[in-house]
mmCIF file of C-alpha atoms in Angstrom:
data_model
loop_
_atom_site.group_PDB
_atom_site.id
_atom_site.type_symbol
_atom_site.label_atom_id
_atom_site.label_comp_id
_atom_site.label_asym_id
_atom_site.label_seq_id
_atom_site.Cartn_x
_atom_site.Cartn_y
_atom_site.Cartn_z
ATOM 1 C CA MET A 1 25.293 -34.031 25.347
ATOM 2 C CA LYS A 2 27.224 -33.108 22.209
ATOM 3 C CA LYS A 3 24.185 -34.115 20.187
ATOM 4 C CA ASN A 4 21.938 -31.798 22.237
ATOM 5 C CA ARG A 5 24.357 -28.923 21.847
ATOM 6 C CA PHE A 6 24.581 -29.555 18.115
ATOM 7 C CA LEU A 7 20.768 -29.540 17.857
ATOM 8 C CA SER A 8 20.577 -26.299 19.832
ATOM 9 C CA LEU A 9 23.102 -24.600 17.599
ATOM 10 C CA ALA A 10 21.370 -25.941 14.476
ATOM 11 C CA CYS A 11 18.038 -24.548 15.702
ATOM 12 C CA ALA A 12 19.630 -21.174 16.437
ATOM 13 C CA ALA A 13 21.243 -21.101 12.995
ATOM 14 C CA GLY A 14 17.908 -21.923 11.385
ATOM 15 C CA ILE A 15 16.091 -19.184 13.285
ATOM 16 C CA LEU A 16 18.801 -16.650 12.450
ATOM 17 C CA SER A 17 18.573 -17.578 8.778
ATOM 18 C CA LEU A 18 14.825 -16.959 8.846
ATOM 19 C CA ILE A 19 15.331 -13.616 10.592
ATOM 20 C CA THR A 20 17.899 -12.596 7.999
ATOM 21 C CA ALA A 21 15.524 -13.518 5.192
ATOM 22 C CA CYS A 22 12.726 -11.471 6.781
ATOM 23 C CA GLY A 23 15.018 -8.520 7.382
ATOM 24 C CA SER A 24 16.232 -8.434 3.830
ATOM 25 C CA GLY A 25 12.681 -8.571 2.573
ATOM 26 C CA ALA A 26 13.665 -11.301 0.168
ATOM 27 C CA SER A 27 10.190 -12.786 0.224
ATOM 28 C CA GLN A 28 8.662 -9.422 -0.737
ATOM 29 C CA SER A 29 10.807 -8.772 -3.789
ATOM 30 C CA SER A 30 8.988 -8.126 -7.005
ATOM 31 C CA THR A 31 8.967 -10.994 -9.455
ATOM 32 C CA PRO A 32 8.531 -10.724 -13.231
ATOM 33 C CA ASN A 33 4.786 -11.052 -12.609
ATOM 34 C CA GLN A 34 4.582 -8.645 -9.706
ATOM 35 C CA VAL A 35 4.725 -4.867 -9.658
ATOM 36 C CA ALA A 36 5.072 -3.015 -6.352
ATOM 37 C CA TYR A 37 3.330 0.313 -5.676
ATOM 38 C CA HIS A 38 4.447 2.644 -2.923
ATOM 39 C CA ALA A 39 2.331 5.796 -2.659
ATOM 40 C CA SER A 40 2.837 8.789 -0.375
ATOM 41 C CA TYR A 41 -0.040 10.704 1.177
ATOM 42 C CA PRO A 42 -0.864 13.698 3.343
ATOM 43 C CA ASP A 43 -1.043 13.148 7.085
ATOM 44 C CA PHE A 44 -4.032 14.919 8.604
ATOM 45 C CA SER A 45 -3.414 16.230 12.082
ATOM 46 C CA SER A 46 -7.033 16.789 13.103
ATOM 47 C CA SER A 47 -10.518 15.516 12.333
ATOM 48 C CA GLU A 48 -11.420 19.065 11.233
ATOM 49 C CA GLU A 49 -8.657 19.028 8.620
ATOM 50 C CA LEU A 50 -9.653 15.553 7.440
ATOM 51 C CA TYR A 51 -13.315 16.554 7.134
ATOM 52 C CA GLY A 52 -12.422 19.829 5.436
ATOM 53 C CA LYS A 53 -10.244 18.218 2.754
ATOM 54 C CA ALA A 54 -12.769 15.487 1.854
ATOM 55 C CA ASP A 55 -15.264 16.179 -0.969
ATOM 56 C CA LEU A 56 -17.635 13.452 0.130
ATOM 57 C CA VAL A 57 -18.163 12.030 3.622
ATOM 58 C CA VAL A 58 -20.583 9.119 3.830
ATOM 59 C CA ARG A 59 -21.587 6.057 5.726
ATOM 60 C CA ALA A 60 -21.807 3.280 3.188
ATOM 61 C CA VAL A 61 -21.877 -0.463 2.739
ATOM 62 C CA VAL A 62 -19.371 -2.044 0.362
ATOM 63 C CA GLN A 63 -21.085 -3.993 -2.396
ATOM 64 C CA PRO A 64 -19.897 -7.383 -3.650
ATOM 65 C CA GLY A 65 -17.675 -7.593 -6.702
ATOM 66 C CA THR A 66 -14.629 -5.758 -8.001
ATOM 67 C CA GLU A 67 -13.313 -4.599 -11.338
ATOM 68 C CA VAL A 68 -9.641 -4.049 -12.095
ATOM 69 C CA ARG A 69 -8.874 -1.161 -14.458
ATOM 70 C CA GLU A 70 -5.923 0.676 -15.939
ATOM 71 C CA LEU A 71 -6.320 4.411 -15.444
ATOM 72 C CA SER A 72 -4.376 7.081 -17.290
ATOM 73 C CA SER A 73 -3.490 10.409 -15.758
ATOM 74 C CA GLY A 74 -5.721 12.473 -17.975
ATOM 75 C CA GLY A 75 -3.279 15.324 -17.423
ATOM 76 C CA THR A 76 -4.394 18.915 -17.634
ATOM 77 C CA ASP A 77 -4.399 21.741 -20.163
ATOM 78 C CA SER A 78 -4.134 24.361 -17.441
ATOM 79 C CA ASP A 79 -1.833 27.333 -17.957
ATOM 80 C CA ASP A 80 -1.020 27.298 -14.242
ATOM 81 C CA PRO A 81 2.634 26.188 -14.114
ATOM 82 C CA ARG A 82 2.114 24.599 -10.700
ATOM 83 C CA LEU A 83 -0.859 22.517 -11.752
ATOM 84 C CA ASN A 84 0.574 21.723 -15.180
ATOM 85 C CA PRO A 85 4.312 20.899 -15.062
ATOM 86 C CA GLN A 86 4.309 20.568 -18.863
ATOM 87 C CA ALA A 87 2.914 24.038 -19.484
ATOM 88 C CA GLY A 88 5.164 25.564 -22.135
ATOM 89 C CA VAL A 89 7.280 22.426 -22.527
ATOM 90 C CA ASP A 90 7.511 20.208 -25.608
ATOM 91 C CA SER A 91 5.391 17.125 -24.775
ATOM 92 C CA GLY A 92 7.666 15.011 -26.965
ATOM 93 C CA GLU A 93 10.244 15.100 -24.183
ATOM 94 C CA GLN A 94 7.970 13.349 -21.696
ATOM 95 C CA PRO A 95 7.920 9.574 -21.108
ATOM 96 C CA ALA A 96 5.052 7.591 -22.607
ATOM 97 C CA GLU A 97 1.874 7.327 -20.572
ATOM 98 C CA ASP A 98 2.173 4.659 -17.888
ATOM 99 C CA PRO A 99 -1.303 3.793 -16.568
ATOM 100 C CA VAL A 100 -1.995 2.997 -12.925
ATOM 101 C CA VAL A 101 -3.778 -0.257 -12.096
ATOM 102 C CA VAL A 102 -6.636 0.103 -9.635
ATOM 103 C CA THR A 103 -9.338 -2.089 -8.162
ATOM 104 C CA VAL A 104 -12.786 -0.501 -8.312
ATOM 105 C CA ARG A 105 -15.518 -1.362 -5.802
ATOM 106 C CA LYS A 106 -19.059 -0.049 -5.459
ATOM 107 C CA ILE A 107 -20.394 1.375 -2.221
ATOM 108 C CA LYS A 108 -24.024 2.121 -1.326
ATOM 109 C CA ILE A 109 -24.591 5.282 0.689
ATOM 110 C CA THR A 110 -26.560 4.818 3.914
ATOM 111 C CA LYS A 111 -25.975 8.340 5.289
ATOM 112 C CA LEU A 112 -24.587 11.496 3.705
ATOM 113 C CA HIS A 113 -22.510 13.763 5.949
ATOM 114 C CA LYS A 114 -20.882 16.017 3.343
ATOM 115 C CA GLY A 115 -20.931 16.441 -0.412
ATOM 116 C CA VAL A 116 -23.251 15.710 -3.294
ATOM 117 C CA GLY A 117 -25.306 12.503 -3.192
ATOM 118 C CA LYS A 118 -28.187 10.860 -1.369
ATOM 119 C CA VAL A 119 -28.999 7.769 0.625
ATOM 120 C CA GLY A 120 -29.290 4.778 -1.685
ATOM 121 C CA ASP A 121 -26.848 6.110 -4.289
ATOM 122 C CA THR A 122 -24.169 3.705 -5.422
ATOM 123 C CA ILE A 123 -20.773 5.146 -6.287
ATOM 124 C CA GLU A 124 -17.465 3.686 -7.399
ATOM 125 C CA VAL A 125 -14.362 3.844 -5.208
ATOM 126 C CA LYS A 126 -10.905 2.866 -6.418
ATOM 127 C CA GLU A 127 -7.928 1.410 -4.575
ATOM 128 C CA LEU A 128 -4.362 1.108 -5.872
ATOM 129 C CA GLY A 129 -3.366 -2.320 -7.149
ATOM 130 C CA GLY A 130 -5.054 -5.424 -8.454
ATOM 131 C CA ASN A 131 -4.470 -8.427 -10.663
ATOM 132 C CA LEU A 132 -4.443 -7.623 -14.373
ATOM 133 C CA GLY A 133 -3.280 -9.703 -17.320
ATOM 134 C CA GLY A 134 -1.435 -12.175 -15.131
ATOM 135 C CA THR A 135 0.496 -9.447 -13.322
ATOM 136 C CA GLU A 136 -0.154 -8.670 -9.681
ATOM 137 C CA TYR A 137 0.083 -4.976 -8.805
ATOM 138 C CA VAL A 138 0.643 -4.798 -5.049
ATOM 139 C CA SER A 139 0.201 -1.673 -2.943
ATOM 140 C CA ASP A 140 1.793 -1.767 0.499
ATOM 141 C CA GLU A 141 -0.397 0.973 1.913
ATOM 142 C CA SER A 142 -3.827 -0.237 0.868
ATOM 143 C CA THR A 143 -6.291 -1.711 3.318
ATOM 144 C CA PRO A 144 -8.960 -3.089 0.967
ATOM 145 C CA LEU A 145 -12.581 -2.329 1.743
ATOM 146 C CA VAL A 146 -14.445 -5.493 2.755
ATOM 147 C CA PRO A 147 -17.652 -6.373 0.852
ATOM 148 C CA GLY A 148 -20.757 -6.378 3.025
ATOM 149 C CA LYS A 149 -19.175 -4.254 5.751
ATOM 150 C CA PRO A 150 -20.318 -0.760 6.741
ATOM 151 C CA TYR A 151 -17.841 2.120 6.813
ATOM 152 C CA LEU A 152 -17.540 5.827 7.436
ATOM 153 C CA LEU A 153 -15.588 7.044 4.392
ATOM 154 C CA PHE A 154 -13.794 10.322 3.658
ATOM 155 C CA LEU A 155 -13.523 10.510 -0.121
ATOM 156 C CA THR A 156 -12.117 12.672 -2.869
ATOM 157 C CA THR A 157 -14.244 12.685 -6.011
ATOM 158 C CA PHE A 158 -13.199 13.215 -9.629
ATOM 159 C CA PRO A 159 -15.222 14.058 -12.733
ATOM 160 C CA ASP A 160 -13.425 11.489 -14.896
ATOM 161 C CA GLN A 161 -12.595 8.616 -12.548
ATOM 162 C CA PRO A 162 -13.954 6.736 -9.523
ATOM 163 C CA ALA A 163 -13.592 8.378 -6.118
ATOM 164 C CA SER A 164 -10.619 7.620 -3.861
ATOM 165 C CA VAL A 165 -10.440 7.281 -0.110
ATOM 166 C CA ILE A 166 -8.625 10.461 0.985
ATOM 167 C CA THR A 167 -5.797 8.358 2.417
ATOM 168 C CA PRO A 168 -5.836 4.580 2.845
ATOM 169 C CA VAL A 169 -5.198 4.870 6.585
ATOM 170 C CA GLN A 170 -7.083 8.018 7.623
ATOM 171 C CA GLY A 171 -9.963 7.950 5.139
ATOM 172 C CA GLN A 172 -11.751 4.781 6.169
ATOM 173 C CA TYR A 173 -13.381 3.890 9.479
ATOM 174 C CA PRO A 174 -15.069 0.489 9.731
ATOM 175 C CA LEU A 175 -18.274 0.763 11.783
ATOM 176 C CA ASP A 176 -18.751 -1.460 14.811
ATOM 177 C CA GLY A 177 -22.020 -3.159 15.772
ATOM 178 C CA ALA A 178 -23.287 0.053 17.359
ATOM 179 C CA GLY A 179 -22.451 2.060 14.230
ATOM 180 C CA GLU A 180 -19.459 3.785 15.809
ATOM 181 C CA PRO A 181 -16.402 4.452 13.589
ATOM 182 C CA GLN A 182 -13.266 2.485 14.454
ATOM 183 C CA SER A 183 -9.822 3.832 13.485
ATOM 184 C CA LEU A 184 -7.483 1.549 11.561
ATOM 185 C CA PRO A 185 -4.432 0.495 13.631
ATOM 186 C CA ASP A 186 -2.055 3.147 12.188
ATOM 187 C CA ASN A 187 -4.591 5.979 12.341
ATOM 188 C CA LYS A 188 -4.098 8.321 15.269
ATOM 189 C CA LEU A 189 -7.232 10.301 14.391
ATOM 190 C CA LYS A 190 -10.194 9.082 16.401
ATOM 191 C CA MET A 191 -13.684 9.748 15.098
ATOM 192 C CA THR A 192 -17.024 9.405 16.878
ATOM 193 C CA THR A 193 -20.577 9.894 15.667
ATOM 194 C CA LYS A 194 -20.895 12.885 17.985
ATOM 195 C CA ASN A 195 -17.654 14.399 16.673
ATOM 196 C CA LEU A 196 -18.822 13.892 13.088
ATOM 197 C CA GLU A 197 -22.184 15.527 13.760
ATOM 198 C CA GLN A 198 -20.382 18.530 15.248
ATOM 199 C CA LEU A 199 -18.179 18.795 12.162
ATOM 200 C CA THR A 200 -21.204 18.550 9.874
ATOM 201 C CA ARG A 201 -23.076 21.242 11.827
ATOM 202 C CA ALA A 202 -20.033 23.530 11.841
ATOM 203 C CA ALA A 203 -19.608 23.141 8.088
ATOM 204 C CA SER A 204 -23.247 24.006 7.387
ATOM 205 C CA GLN A 205 -23.158 27.246 9.428
ATOM 206 C CA MET B 1 25.091 -31.095 36.996
ATOM 207 C CA ARG B 2 25.920 -32.665 33.664
ATOM 208 C CA SER B 3 22.204 -33.199 32.919
ATOM 209 C CA MET B 4 21.642 -29.423 33.233
ATOM 210 C CA ARG B 5 23.993 -28.537 30.366
ATOM 211 C CA PRO B 6 21.612 -29.161 27.427
ATOM 212 C CA ALA B 7 18.916 -27.145 29.171
ATOM 213 C CA ARG B 8 21.359 -24.332 29.906
ATOM 214 C CA SER B 9 22.514 -24.408 26.322
ATOM 215 C CA LEU B 10 18.924 -24.100 25.109
ATOM 216 C CA VAL B 11 18.271 -21.153 27.442
ATOM 217 C CA ILE B 12 21.418 -19.370 26.253
ATOM 218 C CA THR B 13 20.509 -20.041 22.632
ATOM 219 C CA SER B 14 16.978 -18.723 23.166
ATOM 220 C CA LEU B 15 18.265 -15.584 24.850
ATOM 221 C CA ALA B 16 20.764 -14.971 22.061
ATOM 222 C CA THR B 17 18.020 -15.444 19.477
ATOM 223 C CA ALA B 18 15.676 -13.072 21.319
ATOM 224 C CA CYS B 19 18.414 -10.442 21.529
ATOM 225 C CA THR B 20 19.123 -10.814 17.822
ATOM 226 C CA ILE B 21 15.448 -10.327 16.988
ATOM 227 C CA ALA B 22 15.236 -7.273 19.254
ATOM 228 C CA LEU B 23 18.361 -5.718 17.762
ATOM 229 C CA PHE B 24 17.862 -6.362 14.078
ATOM 230 C CA ALA B 25 14.372 -7.514 13.090
ATOM 231 C CA ALA B 26 12.290 -4.506 14.137
ATOM 232 C CA PRO B 27 14.432 -1.779 12.517
ATOM 233 C CA ALA B 28 14.683 -3.754 9.275
ATOM 234 C CA HIS B 29 10.913 -4.080 8.989
ATOM 235 C CA GLY B 30 10.379 -0.461 10.000
ATOM 236 C CA THR B 31 12.599 1.177 7.382
ATOM 237 C CA TYR B 32 13.681 -1.284 4.703
ATOM 238 C CA TRP B 33 11.624 -1.791 1.559
ATOM 239 C CA SER B 34 12.542 -4.611 -0.774
ATOM 240 C CA GLY B 35 10.983 -2.767 -3.716
ATOM 241 C CA GLY B 36 13.973 -0.439 -3.979
ATOM 242 C CA MET B 37 16.930 -0.686 -6.309
ATOM 243 C CA PRO B 38 19.644 -3.305 -5.751
ATOM 244 C CA ARG B 39 22.353 -0.620 -5.822
ATOM 245 C CA ALA B 40 22.415 2.943 -4.522
ATOM 246 C CA ASP B 41 23.862 4.236 -7.801
ATOM 247 C CA PHE B 42 21.192 4.301 -10.459
ATOM 248 C CA SER B 43 19.904 6.538 -13.220
ATOM 249 C CA ILE B 44 16.639 8.229 -14.074
ATOM 250 C CA ARG B 45 15.667 9.273 -17.580
ATOM 251 C CA THR B 46 16.325 12.911 -18.398
ATOM 252 C CA TYR B 47 13.175 14.931 -17.782
ATOM 253 C CA SER B 48 12.065 18.368 -18.847
ATOM 254 C CA TYR B 49 9.408 20.398 -17.070
ATOM 255 C CA ASN B 50 8.664 24.073 -16.705
ATOM 256 C CA PRO B 51 10.990 26.108 -14.452
ATOM 257 C CA THR B 52 8.496 25.991 -11.579
ATOM 258 C CA TRP B 53 9.108 22.231 -11.387
ATOM 259 C CA GLN B 54 12.477 21.617 -13.025
ATOM 260 C CA GLY B 55 14.707 23.323 -10.469
ATOM 261 C CA PRO B 56 12.988 21.844 -7.398
ATOM 262 C CA LEU B 57 13.063 18.391 -9.038
ATOM 263 C CA ASP B 58 16.772 18.675 -9.767
ATOM 264 C CA ASN B 59 17.314 19.677 -6.132
ATOM 265 C CA GLY B 60 15.803 16.372 -5.061
ATOM 266 C CA ILE B 61 18.580 14.523 -6.876
ATOM 267 C CA VAL B 62 21.294 16.976 -5.806
ATOM 268 C CA ASN B 63 20.262 16.628 -2.169
ATOM 269 C CA TRP B 64 20.630 12.839 -2.228
ATOM 270 C CA ASN B 65 23.903 12.939 -4.165
ATOM 271 C CA GLY B 66 25.291 15.364 -1.604
ATOM 272 C CA THR B 67 24.810 12.977 1.291
ATOM 273 C CA PRO B 68 27.694 10.904 2.698
ATOM 274 C CA THR B 69 26.106 7.713 1.351
ATOM 275 C CA PRO B 70 26.628 5.499 -1.724
ATOM 276 C CA ALA B 71 23.622 7.265 -3.307
ATOM 277 C CA ALA B 72 24.609 8.443 -6.795
ATOM 278 C CA ILE B 73 21.604 9.269 -8.946
ATOM 279 C CA GLY B 74 22.317 10.295 -12.515
ATOM 280 C CA LYS B 75 20.115 11.624 -15.318
ATOM 281 C CA LEU B 76 20.457 9.601 -18.506
ATOM 282 C CA SER B 77 18.428 9.885 -21.718
ATOM 283 C CA SER B 78 18.423 6.089 -22.170
ATOM 284 C CA SER B 79 17.502 5.193 -18.578
ATOM 285 C CA PRO B 80 14.574 2.763 -18.201
ATOM 286 C CA ASN B 81 13.616 4.520 -14.950
ATOM 287 C CA THR B 82 11.286 7.462 -15.463
ATOM 288 C CA LEU B 83 9.720 10.453 -13.742
ATOM 289 C CA THR B 84 6.306 11.777 -14.737
ATOM 290 C CA ALA B 85 4.846 14.878 -13.137
ATOM 291 C CA THR B 86 1.273 15.638 -14.125
ATOM 292 C CA SER B 87 -2.254 15.850 -12.743
ATOM 293 C CA TYR B 88 -3.600 12.467 -11.600
ATOM 294 C CA SER B 89 -7.165 11.890 -10.431
ATOM 295 C CA ASP B 90 -6.073 10.354 -7.173
ATOM 296 C CA THR B 91 -5.202 11.385 -3.627
ATOM 297 C CA TRP B 92 -1.473 10.565 -3.417
ATOM 298 C CA TYR B 93 1.359 13.060 -3.724
ATOM 299 C CA GLY B 94 3.779 10.598 -5.266
ATOM 300 C CA LEU B 95 3.721 7.020 -6.500
ATOM 301 C CA PHE B 96 6.807 4.829 -6.792
ATOM 302 C CA THR B 97 6.376 1.736 -8.930
ATOM 303 C CA SER B 98 9.017 -0.972 -9.079
ATOM 304 C CA SER B 99 9.077 -3.868 -11.526
ATOM 305 C CA GLY B 100 11.189 -6.981 -11.742
ATOM 306 C CA PRO B 101 13.326 -8.910 -9.283
ATOM 307 C CA ARG B 102 15.817 -7.099 -7.067
ATOM 308 C CA ASP B 103 18.714 -7.374 -9.487
ATOM 309 C CA SER B 104 20.097 -5.419 -12.419
ATOM 310 C CA SER B 105 16.850 -5.938 -14.355
ATOM 311 C CA ARG B 106 14.764 -3.972 -11.857
ATOM 312 C CA THR B 107 13.249 -0.728 -13.116
ATOM 313 C CA PHE B 108 11.096 1.951 -11.532
ATOM 314 C CA THR B 109 8.787 4.800 -12.362
ATOM 315 C CA ILE B 110 8.048 7.815 -10.206
ATOM 316 C CA LYS B 111 4.793 9.710 -10.635
ATOM 317 C CA LEU B 112 4.256 13.080 -8.985
ATOM 318 C CA ASN B 113 0.706 14.358 -8.678
ATOM 319 C CA SER B 114 0.571 18.071 -9.501
ATOM 320 C CA ARG B 115 -3.094 18.160 -8.468
ATOM 321 C CA THR B 116 -2.470 17.276 -4.810
ATOM 322 C CA ILE B 117 0.928 18.979 -4.571
ATOM 323 C CA SER B 118 -0.360 22.306 -5.897
ATOM 324 C CA ARG B 119 -3.381 22.001 -3.598
ATOM 325 C CA ASP B 120 -1.383 21.431 -0.397
ATOM 326 C CA ALA B 121 1.831 23.348 -1.051
ATOM 327 C CA THR B 122 2.510 26.316 1.209
ATOM 328 C CA ASN B 123 6.067 26.454 -0.137
ATOM 329 C CA PHE B 124 5.731 25.012 -3.644
ATOM 330 C CA SER B 125 9.414 24.623 -4.441
ATOM 331 C CA ASN B 126 10.091 22.911 -1.122
ATOM 332 C CA MET B 127 7.190 20.540 -1.521
ATOM 333 C CA VAL B 128 8.176 19.433 -5.032
ATOM 334 C CA THR B 129 11.735 18.773 -3.863
ATOM 335 C CA ARG B 130 10.509 16.929 -0.799
ATOM 336 C CA VAL B 131 8.034 14.670 -2.596
ATOM 337 C CA PHE B 132 10.620 13.788 -5.240
ATOM 338 C CA SER B 133 13.305 13.174 -2.589
ATOM 339 C CA HIS B 134 10.830 10.960 -0.724
ATOM 340 C CA GLU B 135 10.135 8.905 -3.854
ATOM 341 C CA LEU B 136 13.866 8.610 -4.587
ATOM 342 C CA GLY B 137 14.147 7.351 -1.005
ATOM 343 C CA HIS B 138 11.946 4.426 -2.064
ATOM 344 C CA GLY B 139 14.446 3.830 -4.865
ATOM 345 C CA LEU B 140 17.034 3.645 -2.096
ATOM 346 C CA SER B 141 14.961 0.900 -0.430
ATOM 347 C CA MET B 142 13.418 2.931 2.349
ATOM 348 C CA ALA B 143 9.821 2.336 3.410
ATOM 349 C CA ASP B 144 7.200 4.898 4.380
ATOM 350 C CA ASN B 145 6.666 6.203 7.868
ATOM 351 C CA PRO B 146 9.583 4.594 9.725
ATOM 352 C CA SER B 147 8.744 3.879 13.351
ATOM 353 C CA THR B 148 11.278 6.307 14.791
ATOM 354 C CA SER B 149 11.056 9.564 16.700
ATOM 355 C CA SER B 150 13.849 10.910 14.492
ATOM 356 C CA SER B 151 13.132 13.326 11.678
ATOM 357 C CA SER B 152 12.926 11.634 8.253
ATOM 358 C CA ILE B 153 11.898 12.575 4.733
ATOM 359 C CA MET B 154 10.193 9.185 4.550
ATOM 360 C CA LYS B 155 7.547 10.298 7.055
ATOM 361 C CA TYR B 156 4.242 11.764 5.892
ATOM 362 C CA THR B 157 4.835 14.995 7.800
ATOM 363 C CA ALA B 158 6.506 18.379 7.141
ATOM 364 C CA TRP B 159 6.028 18.082 3.372
ATOM 365 C CA ASN B 160 6.618 21.829 2.926
ATOM 366 C CA THR B 161 9.588 22.308 5.211
ATOM 367 C CA LEU B 162 11.787 19.211 5.402
ATOM 368 C CA VAL B 163 13.471 18.892 2.005
ATOM 369 C CA LYS B 164 16.837 17.216 2.580
ATOM 370 C CA PRO B 165 17.611 13.669 3.734
ATOM 371 C CA THR B 166 18.145 13.744 7.488
ATOM 372 C CA THR B 167 20.812 12.162 9.671
ATOM 373 C CA TYR B 168 18.428 9.260 10.182
ATOM 374 C CA ASP B 169 17.825 8.832 6.430
ATOM 375 C CA ILE B 170 21.576 8.923 5.733
ATOM 376 C CA ALA B 171 22.237 6.299 8.391
ATOM 377 C CA GLU B 172 19.506 4.073 6.963
ATOM 378 C CA VAL B 173 20.859 4.229 3.410
ATOM 379 C CA ASN B 174 24.340 3.443 4.703
ATOM 380 C CA ARG B 175 22.920 0.523 6.673
ATOM 381 C CA ILE B 176 21.018 -0.859 3.677
ATOM 382 C CA TYR B 177 23.838 -0.454 1.138
#
């Protein structure tokens, strides 16, 4: 009996130790070869707002292959003090450029809902993080696009860099077998083909 | 009767374990981020931006230092931790990057995206303070979007109105440190 009780207590102690380790996040700590990214994004409260803020809305299939790149900010020469925090300030006082590591994938457009492009075009889309030079850059928020799978994507485009999904959670809808968009688990915004067609019509009027 | 004791002991142990998980595991995963700093007192390199940004940025630090928590964030010209505010070709408002193990060697960078902030700000000063406070919250080991109904600067909402750490945020920092 004492042996059974000892085993029970030992099991409980083991489980509690595991829980403590999970709670402290010890297993997620950065190592010398790991860099953690934590990005903050807008939260769109309606499909109209999401559609309105996106530059490019497409159905597309993710192509095989990825490329990891280091991207610099590019900055701006604008005189607008809101857009350019360095306007009128000695640039020598700023920290050195610290590039952001991204993984770039190609997507092939199968239907254009908003923006500039056409069916068959291939464009680049970037996601935070990737493995570069032996260092793993990990982004907690990213849900990587899956090669070969079709998506409805809400994108922001840039003249100098690949496009970005407008937010990792609200900007991508995997399509089911019937071609209907499916929200990611943390996305409260539902989207249907009918809803999207209404948004597209409203925007063109 | 005696033969029931091991079984009863196992049941009690299981219940105690389940209660422990319910009480502690979910909140820890919902709010704690291991990418933060090992201590709540840390420095950030002295920064200099135009007055439209500088004051609201400083308020982000002042707001955290004014909370009844161990948070004590100082500006230091030799700090390895940096803030960069400029226009990035991406969709985030802020990006917190942490490097190194969770000990005294850990460093971080905070990037604020003037492109998205200036686009979405209805109260510019408030939004700059809020985004910076949010990123400093990551430095204080708090994760995004805690699963709570309480107000929090770590949520992705009220970017233009909620600028100070809330009661919930203060309690979380005190729990973590």
